[in-house]
PDB file of C-alpha atoms and ligand atoms in Angstrom:
ATOM      1  CA  MET A  16      15.732   1.483 -14.482  1.00  0.00           C
ATOM      2  CA  HIS A  17      14.329  -1.658 -16.228  1.00  0.00           C
ATOM      3  CA  ALA A  18      14.181  -5.192 -14.333  1.00  0.00           C
ATOM      4  CA  THR A  19      12.735  -8.288 -14.911  1.00  0.00           C
ATOM      5  CA  VAL A  20      11.580 -10.102 -11.929  1.00  0.00           C
ATOM      6  CA  THR A  21      10.987 -13.873 -12.189  1.00  0.00           C
ATOM      7  CA  ASP A  22       9.620 -16.075  -9.656  1.00  0.00           C
ATOM      8  CA  SER A  23       8.016 -19.501  -9.880  1.00  0.00           C
ATOM      9  CA  ALA A  24       4.626 -18.344 -10.674  1.00  0.00           C
ATOM     10  CA  ASN A  25       5.257 -15.511 -13.115  1.00  0.00           C
ATOM     11  CA  SER A  26       7.719 -13.141 -14.717  1.00  0.00           C
ATOM     12  CA  TYR A  27       7.407  -9.696 -15.443  1.00  0.00           C
ATOM     13  CA  SER A  28       8.975  -6.827 -16.799  1.00  0.00           C
ATOM     14  CA  SER A  29       9.075  -3.126 -15.038  1.00  0.00           C
ATOM     15  CA  GLY A  30      10.011  -0.038 -16.105  1.00  0.00           C
ATOM     16  CA  PRO A  31       9.177   3.548 -15.208  1.00  0.00           C
ATOM     17  CA  ASN A  32       6.320   3.504 -17.883  1.00  0.00           C
ATOM     18  CA  THR A  33       4.864   0.201 -17.704  1.00  0.00           C
ATOM     19  CA  SER A  34       1.658  -0.133 -16.077  1.00  0.00           C
ATOM     20  CA  VAL A  35       1.380  -2.387 -13.455  1.00  0.00           C
ATOM     21  CA  VAL A  36      -2.277  -2.395 -12.583  1.00  0.00           C
ATOM     22  CA  THR A  37      -4.640  -1.130 -15.230  1.00  0.00           C
ATOM     23  CA  LEU A  38      -8.350  -0.277 -14.277  1.00  0.00           C
ATOM     24  CA  THR A  39     -10.688   0.330 -17.682  1.00  0.00           C
ATOM     25  CA  HIS A  40     -14.455   1.147 -17.525  1.00  0.00           C
ATOM     26  CA  LEU A  41     -14.739  -0.093 -14.069  1.00  0.00           C
ATOM     27  CA  CYS A  42     -17.868  -0.277 -12.316  1.00  0.00           C
ATOM     28  CA  LYS A  43     -19.002  -1.155  -8.790  1.00  0.00           C
ATOM     29  CA  ASN A  44     -22.269  -0.742  -7.067  1.00  0.00           C
ATOM     30  CA  PHE A  45     -23.557  -1.758  -3.555  1.00  0.00           C
ATOM     31  CA  GLY A  46     -27.021  -2.696  -4.010  1.00  0.00           C
ATOM     32  CA  SER A  47     -28.703   0.553  -5.385  1.00  0.00           C
ATOM     33  CA  GLU A  48     -25.353   2.486  -4.488  1.00  0.00           C
ATOM     34  CA  ILE A  49     -23.165   3.616  -7.506  1.00  0.00           C
ATOM     35  CA  ILE A  50     -19.862   3.548  -6.143  1.00  0.00           C
ATOM     36  CA  TYR A  51     -18.062   3.420  -9.164  1.00  0.00           C
ATOM     37  CA  ASP A  52     -19.201   4.166 -12.873  1.00  0.00           C
ATOM     38  CA  ASP A  53     -16.598   4.238 -15.578  1.00  0.00           C
ATOM     39  CA  PHE A  54     -13.693   4.512 -13.666  1.00  0.00           C
ATOM     40  CA  ASN A  55     -10.267   4.474 -15.436  1.00  0.00           C
ATOM     41  CA  PHE A  56      -6.919   4.864 -14.096  1.00  0.00           C
ATOM     42  CA  ASP A  57      -3.206   3.630 -14.509  1.00  0.00           C
ATOM     43  CA  PHE A  58      -0.748   2.490 -11.733  1.00  0.00           C
ATOM     44  CA  LYS A  59       2.799   2.402 -12.835  1.00  0.00           C
ATOM     45  CA  TYR A  60       5.576   0.365 -11.655  1.00  0.00           C
ATOM     46  CA  GLY A  61       7.840   2.231  -9.402  1.00  0.00           C
ATOM     47  CA  THR A  62       5.646   4.850  -8.396  1.00  0.00           C
ATOM     48  CA  PHE A  63       4.266   5.536  -4.971  1.00  0.00           C
ATOM     49  CA  THR A  64       0.654   6.929  -5.178  1.00  0.00           C
ATOM     50  CA  SER A  65      -1.549   7.714  -2.221  1.00  0.00           C
ATOM     51  CA  ILE A  66      -4.918   8.026  -2.395  1.00  0.00           C
ATOM     52  CA  PHE A  67      -7.162  10.530  -0.616  1.00  0.00           C
ATOM     53  CA  GLY A  68     -10.815  11.566  -0.908  1.00  0.00           C
ATOM     54  CA  PRO A  69     -14.212  12.082   1.068  1.00  0.00           C
ATOM     55  CA  ASN A  70     -15.060   9.478   3.751  1.00  0.00           C
ATOM     56  CA  GLY A  71     -17.188   6.642   1.960  1.00  0.00           C
ATOM     57  CA  CYS A  72     -16.214   7.687  -1.623  1.00  0.00           C
ATOM     58  CA  GLY A  73     -14.807   4.163  -2.116  1.00  0.00           C
ATOM     59  CA  LYS A  74     -10.986   4.375  -1.383  1.00  0.00           C
ATOM     60  CA  SER A  75     -10.877   0.811   0.532  1.00  0.00           C
ATOM     61  CA  THR A  76     -13.370  -0.682  -2.177  1.00  0.00           C
ATOM     62  CA  LEU A  77     -10.982   0.524  -4.884  1.00  0.00           C
ATOM     63  CA  ILE A  78      -7.634  -1.063  -3.316  1.00  0.00           C
ATOM     64  CA  ASN A  79      -9.521  -4.132  -2.431  1.00  0.00           C
ATOM     65  CA  MET A  80     -11.052  -4.626  -5.986  1.00  0.00           C
ATOM     66  CA  MET A  81      -7.456  -4.307  -7.226  1.00  0.00           C
ATOM     67  CA  ALA A  82      -6.055  -6.986  -4.799  1.00  0.00           C
ATOM     68  CA  GLY A  83      -8.771  -9.162  -5.919  1.00  0.00           C
ATOM     69  CA  LEU A  84     -10.574  -9.119  -2.232  1.00  0.00           C
ATOM     70  CA  THR A  85     -13.814  -7.508  -3.535  1.00  0.00           C
ATOM     71  CA  PRO A  86     -15.736  -8.440  -6.871  1.00  0.00           C
ATOM     72  CA  TYR A  87     -16.448  -5.613  -9.589  1.00  0.00           C
ATOM     73  CA  ASP A  88     -19.617  -5.323 -11.676  1.00  0.00           C
ATOM     74  CA  GLY A  89     -18.297  -3.994 -14.777  1.00  0.00           C
ATOM     75  CA  GLY A  90     -15.030  -2.979 -16.644  1.00  0.00           C
ATOM     76  CA  GLN A  91     -11.728  -4.821 -16.310  1.00  0.00           C
ATOM     77  CA  ILE A  92      -8.593  -4.692 -13.862  1.00  0.00           C
ATOM     78  CA  LEU A  93      -5.405  -6.012 -15.774  1.00  0.00           C
ATOM     79  CA  TYR A  94      -1.880  -6.704 -14.213  1.00  0.00           C
ATOM     80  CA  ASN A  95       0.462  -5.892 -16.990  1.00  0.00           C
ATOM     81  CA  GLY A  96      -1.921  -6.927 -19.337  1.00  0.00           C
ATOM     82  CA  ARG A  97      -2.484 -10.146 -17.226  1.00  0.00           C
ATOM     83  CA  ASP A  98      -5.276 -11.700 -15.363  1.00  0.00           C
ATOM     84  CA  ILE A  99      -5.141 -10.901 -11.456  1.00  0.00           C
ATOM     85  CA  SER A 100      -4.395 -14.783 -10.913  1.00  0.00           C
ATOM     86  CA  LYS A 101      -1.045 -14.115 -12.648  1.00  0.00           C
ATOM     87  CA  ALA A 102       0.001 -11.198 -10.439  1.00  0.00           C
ATOM     88  CA  THR A 103       1.944 -10.948  -7.505  1.00  0.00           C
ATOM     89  CA  ILE A 104       0.352  -8.769  -4.997  1.00  0.00           C
ATOM     90  CA  GLY A 105       0.877  -7.433  -1.294  1.00  0.00           C
ATOM     91  CA  TYR A 106      -1.817  -5.996   0.820  1.00  0.00           C
ATOM     92  CA  VAL A 107      -1.235  -4.383   4.205  1.00  0.00           C
ATOM     93  CA  PHE A 108      -4.422  -4.090   6.534  1.00  0.00           C
ATOM     94  CA  GLN A 109      -5.379  -1.320   8.822  1.00  0.00           C
ATOM     95  CA  ASN A 110      -5.941  -3.580  11.618  1.00  0.00           C
ATOM     96  CA  TYR A 111      -2.670  -5.711  12.158  1.00  0.00           C
ATOM     97  CA  ARG A 112      -4.067  -7.332  15.226  1.00  0.00           C
ATOM     98  CA  GLU A 113      -6.789  -8.965  12.944  1.00  0.00           C
ATOM     99  CA  ALA A 114      -4.342  -9.388  10.113  1.00  0.00           C
ATOM    100  CA  LEU A 115      -1.395 -11.469  11.796  1.00  0.00           C
ATOM    101  CA  PHE A 116      -2.124 -15.045  12.462  1.00  0.00           C
ATOM    102  CA  PRO A 117      -1.884 -14.973  16.642  1.00  0.00           C
ATOM    103  CA  TRP A 118      -1.137 -18.916  16.688  1.00  0.00           C
ATOM    104  CA  TRP A 119       2.039 -18.348  14.644  1.00  0.00           C
ATOM    105  CA  LYS A 120       4.994 -16.839  15.571  1.00  0.00           C
ATOM    106  CA  ALA A 121       6.082 -13.597  13.709  1.00  0.00           C
ATOM    107  CA  TYR A 122       8.372 -15.454  11.313  1.00  0.00           C
ATOM    108  CA  GLU A 123       5.640 -18.159  10.270  1.00  0.00           C
ATOM    109  CA  ASN A 124       3.360 -15.116   9.561  1.00  0.00           C
ATOM    110  CA  ILE A 125       5.729 -13.535   7.234  1.00  0.00           C
ATOM    111  CA  GLU A 126       6.614 -16.830   5.557  1.00  0.00           C
ATOM    112  CA  TYR A 127       3.203 -17.669   5.183  1.00  0.00           C
ATOM    113  CA  PRO A 128       2.797 -16.513   1.495  1.00  0.00           C
ATOM    114  CA  LEU A 129       5.782 -18.140   0.495  1.00  0.00           C
ATOM    115  CA  LYS A 130       4.411 -21.516   2.066  1.00  0.00           C
ATOM    116  CA  ILE A 131       1.135 -21.266   0.283  1.00  0.00           C
ATOM    117  CA  LYS A 132       3.156 -20.698  -3.209  1.00  0.00           C
ATOM    118  CA  GLY A 133       4.735 -24.021  -2.379  1.00  0.00           C
ATOM    119  CA  MET A 134       8.223 -22.639  -1.613  1.00  0.00           C
ATOM    120  CA  PRO A 135      10.561 -24.968  -0.046  1.00  0.00           C
ATOM    121  CA  ALA A 136      11.385 -24.329   4.044  1.00  0.00           C
ATOM    122  CA  ALA A 137      15.157 -23.577   3.119  1.00  0.00           C
ATOM    123  CA  GLU A 138      14.299 -21.036   0.475  1.00  0.00           C
ATOM    124  CA  ARG A 139      11.658 -19.324   2.634  1.00  0.00           C
ATOM    125  CA  HIS A 140      14.051 -18.808   5.557  1.00  0.00           C
ATOM    126  CA  GLN A 141      16.803 -17.366   2.952  1.00  0.00           C
ATOM    127  CA  ARG A 142      13.929 -14.983   2.177  1.00  0.00           C
ATOM    128  CA  LEU A 143      13.290 -14.171   5.683  1.00  0.00           C
ATOM    129  CA  ASP A 144      17.054 -13.633   6.351  1.00  0.00           C
ATOM    130  CA  GLU A 145      16.972 -11.016   3.578  1.00  0.00           C
ATOM    131  CA  LEU A 146      14.176  -9.211   4.695  1.00  0.00           C
ATOM    132  CA  ILE A 147      15.514  -9.038   8.230  1.00  0.00           C
ATOM    133  CA  GLU A 148      18.776  -7.666   6.696  1.00  0.00           C
ATOM    134  CA  GLN A 149      17.158  -5.329   4.517  1.00  0.00           C
ATOM    135  CA  PHE A 150      14.936  -3.667   7.137  1.00  0.00           C
ATOM    136  CA  ASP A 151      17.335  -4.001   9.927  1.00  0.00           C
ATOM    137  CA  ILE A 152      14.763  -5.718  12.085  1.00  0.00           C
ATOM    138  CA  LYS A 153      16.579  -5.925  15.400  1.00  0.00           C
ATOM    139  CA  PHE A 154      13.684  -7.794  17.370  1.00  0.00           C
ATOM    140  CA  ASP A 155      13.363 -11.596  17.520  1.00  0.00           C
ATOM    141  CA  LEU A 156      10.885 -13.028  15.154  1.00  0.00           C
ATOM    142  CA  ASN A 157      10.872 -15.995  17.040  1.00  0.00           C
ATOM    143  CA  ARG A 158       7.973 -14.919  19.122  1.00  0.00           C
ATOM    144  CA  TYR A 159       4.166 -14.357  18.749  1.00  0.00           C
ATOM    145  CA  PRO A 160       2.415 -11.302  17.757  1.00  0.00           C
ATOM    146  CA  TYR A 161       1.025 -10.455  21.259  1.00  0.00           C
ATOM    147  CA  GLU A 162       4.519 -10.028  22.419  1.00  0.00           C
ATOM    148  CA  PHE A 163       5.411  -7.318  19.964  1.00  0.00           C
ATOM    149  CA  SER A 164       4.513  -3.538  20.130  1.00  0.00           C
ATOM    150  CA  GLY A 165       1.727  -2.089  17.839  1.00  0.00           C
ATOM    151  CA  GLY A 166       4.300  -0.904  15.508  1.00  0.00           C
ATOM    152  CA  GLN A 167       6.344  -3.937  15.345  1.00  0.00           C
ATOM    153  CA  GLN A 168       3.519  -5.758  14.359  1.00  0.00           C
ATOM    154  CA  GLN A 169       2.310  -3.503  11.566  1.00  0.00           C
ATOM    155  CA  LEU A 170       5.943  -3.908  10.439  1.00  0.00           C
ATOM    156  CA  ILE A 171       5.562  -7.830  10.631  1.00  0.00           C
ATOM    157  CA  SER A 172       2.361  -7.662   8.309  1.00  0.00           C
ATOM    158  CA  ILE A 173       4.527  -5.258   5.699  1.00  0.00           C
ATOM    159  CA  LEU A 174       7.195  -7.773   5.698  1.00  0.00           C
ATOM    160  CA  ARG A 175       4.520 -10.554   5.060  1.00  0.00           C
ATOM    161  CA  ALA A 176       3.170  -8.200   2.139  1.00  0.00           C
ATOM    162  CA  LEU A 177       6.748  -8.163   1.000  1.00  0.00           C
ATOM    163  CA  ALA A 178       7.899 -11.666   1.255  1.00  0.00           C
ATOM    164  CA  PRO A 179       6.821 -12.992  -2.070  1.00  0.00           C
ATOM    165  CA  ASN A 180       8.272  -9.883  -4.082  1.00  0.00           C
ATOM    166  CA  PRO A 181       5.172  -8.302  -5.328  1.00  0.00           C
ATOM    167  CA  GLU A 182       4.603  -5.981  -8.128  1.00  0.00           C
ATOM    168  CA  ILE A 183       2.383  -3.698  -5.973  1.00  0.00           C
ATOM    169  CA  VAL A 184       1.697  -3.331  -2.339  1.00  0.00           C
ATOM    170  CA  PHE A 185      -1.419  -1.904  -1.276  1.00  0.00           C
ATOM    171  CA  LEU A 186      -1.854  -0.305   2.280  1.00  0.00           C
ATOM    172  CA  ASP A 187      -5.214   0.674   3.648  1.00  0.00           C
ATOM    173  CA  GLU A 188      -4.753   3.368   6.469  1.00  0.00           C
ATOM    174  CA  PRO A 189      -1.619   1.384   7.879  1.00  0.00           C
ATOM    175  CA  PHE A 190      -1.161   4.009  10.666  1.00  0.00           C
ATOM    176  CA  SER A 191      -4.454   4.347  11.746  1.00  0.00           C
ATOM    177  CA  ALA A 192      -3.888   1.992  14.827  1.00  0.00           C
ATOM    178  CA  LEU A 193      -0.521   3.180  15.696  1.00  0.00           C
ATOM    179  CA  ASP A 194       0.867   6.066  17.932  1.00  0.00           C
ATOM    180  CA  TYR A 195       2.729   8.914  16.413  1.00  0.00           C
ATOM    181  CA  GLU A 196       5.974   7.422  17.249  1.00  0.00           C
ATOM    182  CA  MET A 197       5.349   4.406  15.532  1.00  0.00           C
ATOM    183  CA  THR A 198       3.767   6.049  12.548  1.00  0.00           C
ATOM    184  CA  LEU A 199       7.140   7.913  12.010  1.00  0.00           C
ATOM    185  CA  PHE A 200       9.064   4.481  12.458  1.00  0.00           C
ATOM    186  CA  ILE A 201       6.705   2.941   9.720  1.00  0.00           C
ATOM    187  CA  ARG A 202       7.064   5.986   7.322  1.00  0.00           C
ATOM    188  CA  ASP A 203      10.477   5.354   7.369  1.00  0.00           C
ATOM    189  CA  LYS A 204      10.387   2.210   6.644  1.00  0.00           C
ATOM    190  CA  LEU A 205       7.979   2.415   3.969  1.00  0.00           C
ATOM    191  CA  GLN A 206      10.425   5.069   2.430  1.00  0.00           C
ATOM    192  CA  LEU A 207      13.194   2.358   2.539  1.00  0.00           C
ATOM    193  CA  ILE A 208      11.227  -0.460   1.281  1.00  0.00           C
ATOM    194  CA  PHE A 209      10.265   1.967  -1.857  1.00  0.00           C
ATOM    195  CA  THR A 210      13.280   3.377  -2.551  1.00  0.00           C
ATOM    196  CA  GLN A 211      15.250  -0.215  -2.322  1.00  0.00           C
ATOM    197  CA  SER A 212      12.571  -2.231  -4.187  1.00  0.00           C
ATOM    198  CA  LYS A 213      10.896   0.420  -6.493  1.00  0.00           C
ATOM    199  CA  ILE A 214       7.940  -1.695  -6.549  1.00  0.00           C
ATOM    200  CA  ALA A 215       4.528   0.209  -6.874  1.00  0.00           C
ATOM    201  CA  MET A 216       2.812   1.213  -3.542  1.00  0.00           C
ATOM    202  CA  VAL A 217      -0.566   2.355  -3.284  1.00  0.00           C
ATOM    203  CA  LEU A 218      -1.521   4.053   0.276  1.00  0.00           C
ATOM    204  CA  VAL A 219      -4.930   5.023   1.515  1.00  0.00           C
ATOM    205  CA  SER A 220      -4.573   7.442   4.278  1.00  0.00           C
ATOM    206  CA  HIS A 221      -6.860   9.678   6.266  1.00  0.00           C
ATOM    207  CA  ASP A 222      -4.026  11.704   7.144  1.00  0.00           C
ATOM    208  CA  LEU A 223      -3.308  14.102   4.207  1.00  0.00           C
ATOM    209  CA  GLU A 224       0.403  14.630   5.899  1.00  0.00           C
ATOM    210  CA  ASP A 225       1.066  11.099   5.728  1.00  0.00           C
ATOM    211  CA  ALA A 226      -0.331  11.005   2.123  1.00  0.00           C
ATOM    212  CA  VAL A 227       1.767  13.668   0.792  1.00  0.00           C
ATOM    213  CA  PHE A 228       4.814  12.936   2.717  1.00  0.00           C
ATOM    214  CA  LEU A 229       5.148   9.321   1.273  1.00  0.00           C
ATOM    215  CA  ALA A 230       3.782   9.669  -2.297  1.00  0.00           C
ATOM    216  CA  GLU A 231       4.724  10.860  -5.696  1.00  0.00           C
ATOM    217  CA  GLN A 232       1.552  11.609  -6.651  1.00  0.00           C
ATOM    218  CA  VAL A 233      -1.796  12.013  -4.665  1.00  0.00           C
ATOM    219  CA  LEU A 234      -4.827  10.639  -6.510  1.00  0.00           C
ATOM    220  CA  MET A 235      -7.720  12.890  -5.343  1.00  0.00           C
ATOM    221  CA  LEU A 236     -11.209  11.320  -5.353  1.00  0.00           C
ATOM    222  CA  SER A 237     -14.514  12.796  -5.831  1.00  0.00           C
ATOM    223  CA  LYS A 238     -17.640  11.906  -3.609  1.00  0.00           C
ATOM    224  CA  ARG A 239     -19.511   8.902  -5.272  1.00  0.00           C
ATOM    225  CA  PRO A 240     -20.011   8.110  -8.098  1.00  0.00           C
ATOM    226  CA  THR A 241     -16.336   8.281  -7.517  1.00  0.00           C
ATOM    227  CA  ARG A 242     -14.045   9.883 -10.233  1.00  0.00           C
ATOM    228  CA  VAL A 243     -10.419  11.053 -10.368  1.00  0.00           C
ATOM    229  CA  VAL A 244     -10.692  14.948  -9.595  1.00  0.00           C
ATOM    230  CA  GLU A 245      -6.931  15.440 -10.082  1.00  0.00           C
ATOM    231  CA  ILE A 246      -3.579  13.941  -9.550  1.00  0.00           C
ATOM    232  CA  VAL A 247      -1.343  16.202  -7.433  1.00  0.00           C
ATOM    233  CA  PRO A 248       2.267  15.628  -7.980  1.00  0.00           C
ATOM    234  CA  VAL A 249       4.682  15.760  -5.131  1.00  0.00           C
ATOM    235  CA  ASP A 250       7.985  16.375  -6.659  1.00  0.00           C
ATOM    236  CA  LEU A 251      10.614  15.853  -4.014  1.00  0.00           C
ATOM    237  CA  PRO A 252      13.326  13.360  -3.572  1.00  0.00           C
ATOM    238  CA  TYR A 253      13.593  10.302  -1.037  1.00  0.00           C
ATOM    239  CA  PRO A 254      14.176   9.908   1.726  1.00  0.00           C
ATOM    240  CA  ARG A 255      12.038  12.506   3.039  1.00  0.00           C
ATOM    241  CA  ASN A 256      12.411  13.704   6.596  1.00  0.00           C
ATOM    242  CA  ASP A 257      11.266  16.576   8.920  1.00  0.00           C
ATOM    243  CA  ARG A 258      12.766  19.306   6.797  1.00  0.00           C
ATOM    244  CA  THR A 259      10.642  17.924   3.889  1.00  0.00           C
ATOM    245  CA  LEU A 260       7.829  19.387   5.722  1.00  0.00           C
ATOM    246  CA  GLN A 261       8.912  22.859   5.280  1.00  0.00           C
ATOM    247  CA  LEU A 262       9.630  22.688   1.651  1.00  0.00           C
ATOM    248  CA  PRO A 263       7.552  24.714  -0.711  1.00  0.00           C
ATOM    249  CA  GLU A 264       6.735  21.617  -2.783  1.00  0.00           C
ATOM    250  CA  PHE A 265       5.710  19.687  -0.108  1.00  0.00           C
ATOM    251  CA  LEU A 266       3.532  22.678   1.335  1.00  0.00           C
ATOM    252  CA  GLU A 267       2.148  23.347  -2.321  1.00  0.00           C
ATOM    253  CA  ALA A 268       1.097  19.879  -2.761  1.00  0.00           C
ATOM    254  CA  LYS A 269      -0.624  19.600   0.490  1.00  0.00           C
ATOM    255  CA  ARG A 270      -2.402  22.699   0.203  1.00  0.00           C
ATOM    256  CA  ARG A 271      -3.765  21.823  -3.256  1.00  0.00           C
ATOM    257  CA  SER A 272      -4.934  18.354  -2.296  1.00  0.00           C
ATOM    258  CA  LEU A 273      -6.765  20.363   0.834  1.00  0.00           C
ATOM    259  CA  GLU A 274      -8.318  22.497  -1.619  1.00  0.00           C
ATOM    260  CA  ILE A 275      -9.784  19.870  -3.831  1.00  0.00           C
ATOM    261  CA  PHE A 276     -10.848  17.652  -0.799  1.00  0.00           C
ATOM    262  CA  GLN A 277     -12.765  20.741   0.581  1.00  0.00           C
ATOM    263  CA  GLN A 278     -14.448  21.341  -2.804  1.00  0.00           C
ATOM    264  CA  GLU A 279     -15.295  17.997  -2.843  1.00  0.00           C
ATOM    265  CA  VAL A 280     -16.548  17.528   0.637  1.00  0.00           C
ATOM    266  CA  HIS A 281     -18.868  20.807   0.293  1.00  0.00           C
ATOM    267  CA  LYS A 282     -20.445  19.854  -2.958  1.00  0.00           C
TER     268      LYS A 282
HETATM  269  N1  LIG B  17     -19.704  -4.790   2.006  1.00  0.00           N
HETATM  270  C1  LIG B  17     -20.034  -3.730   1.421  1.00  0.00           C
HETATM  271  N2  LIG B  17     -21.457  -3.844   1.527  1.00  0.00           N
HETATM  272  C2  LIG B  17     -22.346  -2.677   1.494  1.00  0.00           C
HETATM  273  N3  LIG B  17     -21.911  -1.473   1.305  1.00  0.00           N
HETATM  274  C3  LIG B  17     -20.553  -1.562   1.365  1.00  0.00           C
HETATM  275  C4  LIG B  17     -19.466  -2.695   1.572  1.00  0.00           C
HETATM  276  N4  LIG B  17     -18.536  -2.131   1.887  1.00  0.00           N
HETATM  277  C5  LIG B  17     -18.349  -0.624   1.508  1.00  0.00           C
HETATM  278  N5  LIG B  17     -19.507  -0.269   1.102  1.00  0.00           N
HETATM  279  C6  LIG B  17     -20.154   1.149   0.943  1.00  0.00           C
HETATM  280  O1  LIG B  17     -19.572   1.732   0.106  1.00  0.00           O
HETATM  281  C7  LIG B  17     -19.137   2.890   0.128  1.00  0.00           C
HETATM  282  C8  LIG B  17     -17.399   3.037  -0.024  1.00  0.00           C
HETATM  283  O2  LIG B  17     -16.718   2.257   1.016  1.00  0.00           O
HETATM  284  P1  LIG B  17     -15.255   2.122   1.283  1.00  0.00           P
HETATM  285  O3  LIG B  17     -15.211   1.588   2.570  1.00  0.00           O
HETATM  286  O4  LIG B  17     -14.688   1.781   0.136  1.00  0.00           O
HETATM  287  O5  LIG B  17     -15.095   3.699   1.458  1.00  0.00           O
HETATM  288  P2  LIG B  17     -13.725   4.468   1.945  1.00  0.00           P
HETATM  289  O6  LIG B  17     -13.553   5.545   1.027  1.00  0.00           O
HETATM  290  O7  LIG B  17     -12.785   3.761   2.109  1.00  0.00           O
HETATM  291  O8  LIG B  17     -14.285   5.257   3.341  1.00  0.00           O
HETATM  292  P3  LIG B  17     -13.236   5.729   4.537  1.00  0.00           P
HETATM  293  O9  LIG B  17     -12.821   7.052   4.387  1.00  0.00           O
HETATM  294  O10 LIG B  17     -14.527   5.802   5.604  1.00  0.00           O
HETATM  295  O11 LIG B  17     -12.468   4.528   4.952  1.00  0.00           O
HETATM  296  C9  LIG B  17     -19.446   3.382   1.411  1.00  0.00           C
HETATM  297  O12 LIG B  17     -20.642   3.917   1.266  1.00  0.00           O
HETATM  298  C10 LIG B  17     -19.788   2.114   1.970  1.00  0.00           C
HETATM  299  O13 LIG B  17     -20.654   2.157   3.220  1.00  0.00           O
HETATM  300 MG1  LIG B  18     -11.571   2.747   3.869  1.00  0.00          MG
END
């Protein structure tokens, strides 16, 4: 599938082999600590990538640099050949409690990125209605964040990330503050979002099962200075479900990822 997405700020082409974001010779230090030294990777449109690696190897730093939240010290990050300021990015934070504006109702939170782009109210409401329909949202968004369950709040922050039709969505540990039932619920919603929109998704998860379950490829990172050890493919169709967990392809991807992880941790 090849699509052209246009919004008020930009337009871009997306195809299966087009890069959404390209990292070249990327370098990042925190003081004397080298996190990345000449790191290179290419994220493609319509691909779901999980990032997995040892604690503190720089997974959050990597997606924060890509999302423009953390500066880098060398190299380049380009969005389809363009500067980040021309790109539309979604970001889902680990802690939904801190991510949502508590003084705004859920729908106002979701509309926020559209508001800062200057979209008129009527169009914002239309986009909100689209999202409600697309994700089959049954709860009333005319309430404040604290009135929702944890899973619902995380879903609200995911809808906010998706509202501006981003080219790529970054999710940093989106399940870590959720119970198991909510994790399953959000996992299913994420699959739905991914298969319907075919944007690029990048997930950081401490849970190897979640990382493999959702992704088409697992980017296995080393200890610092961090490099790509291997890209483990997860060649399984969506939607994935409980039966997926027993399939040989799933088990093999998980086994291989764990093997690499253990080698890295014990180095
Ligand atoms: N703002 C900062 N100032 C100084 N050091 C930082 C900062 N942010 C991260 N670091 C350090 O950079 C390294 C990478 O951190 P980062 O949070 O990206 O790792 P991570 O792979 O996401 O870790 P975790 O698995 O614990 O989530 C760590 O050693 C961390 O202490
Ligand atoms: Mg992290």
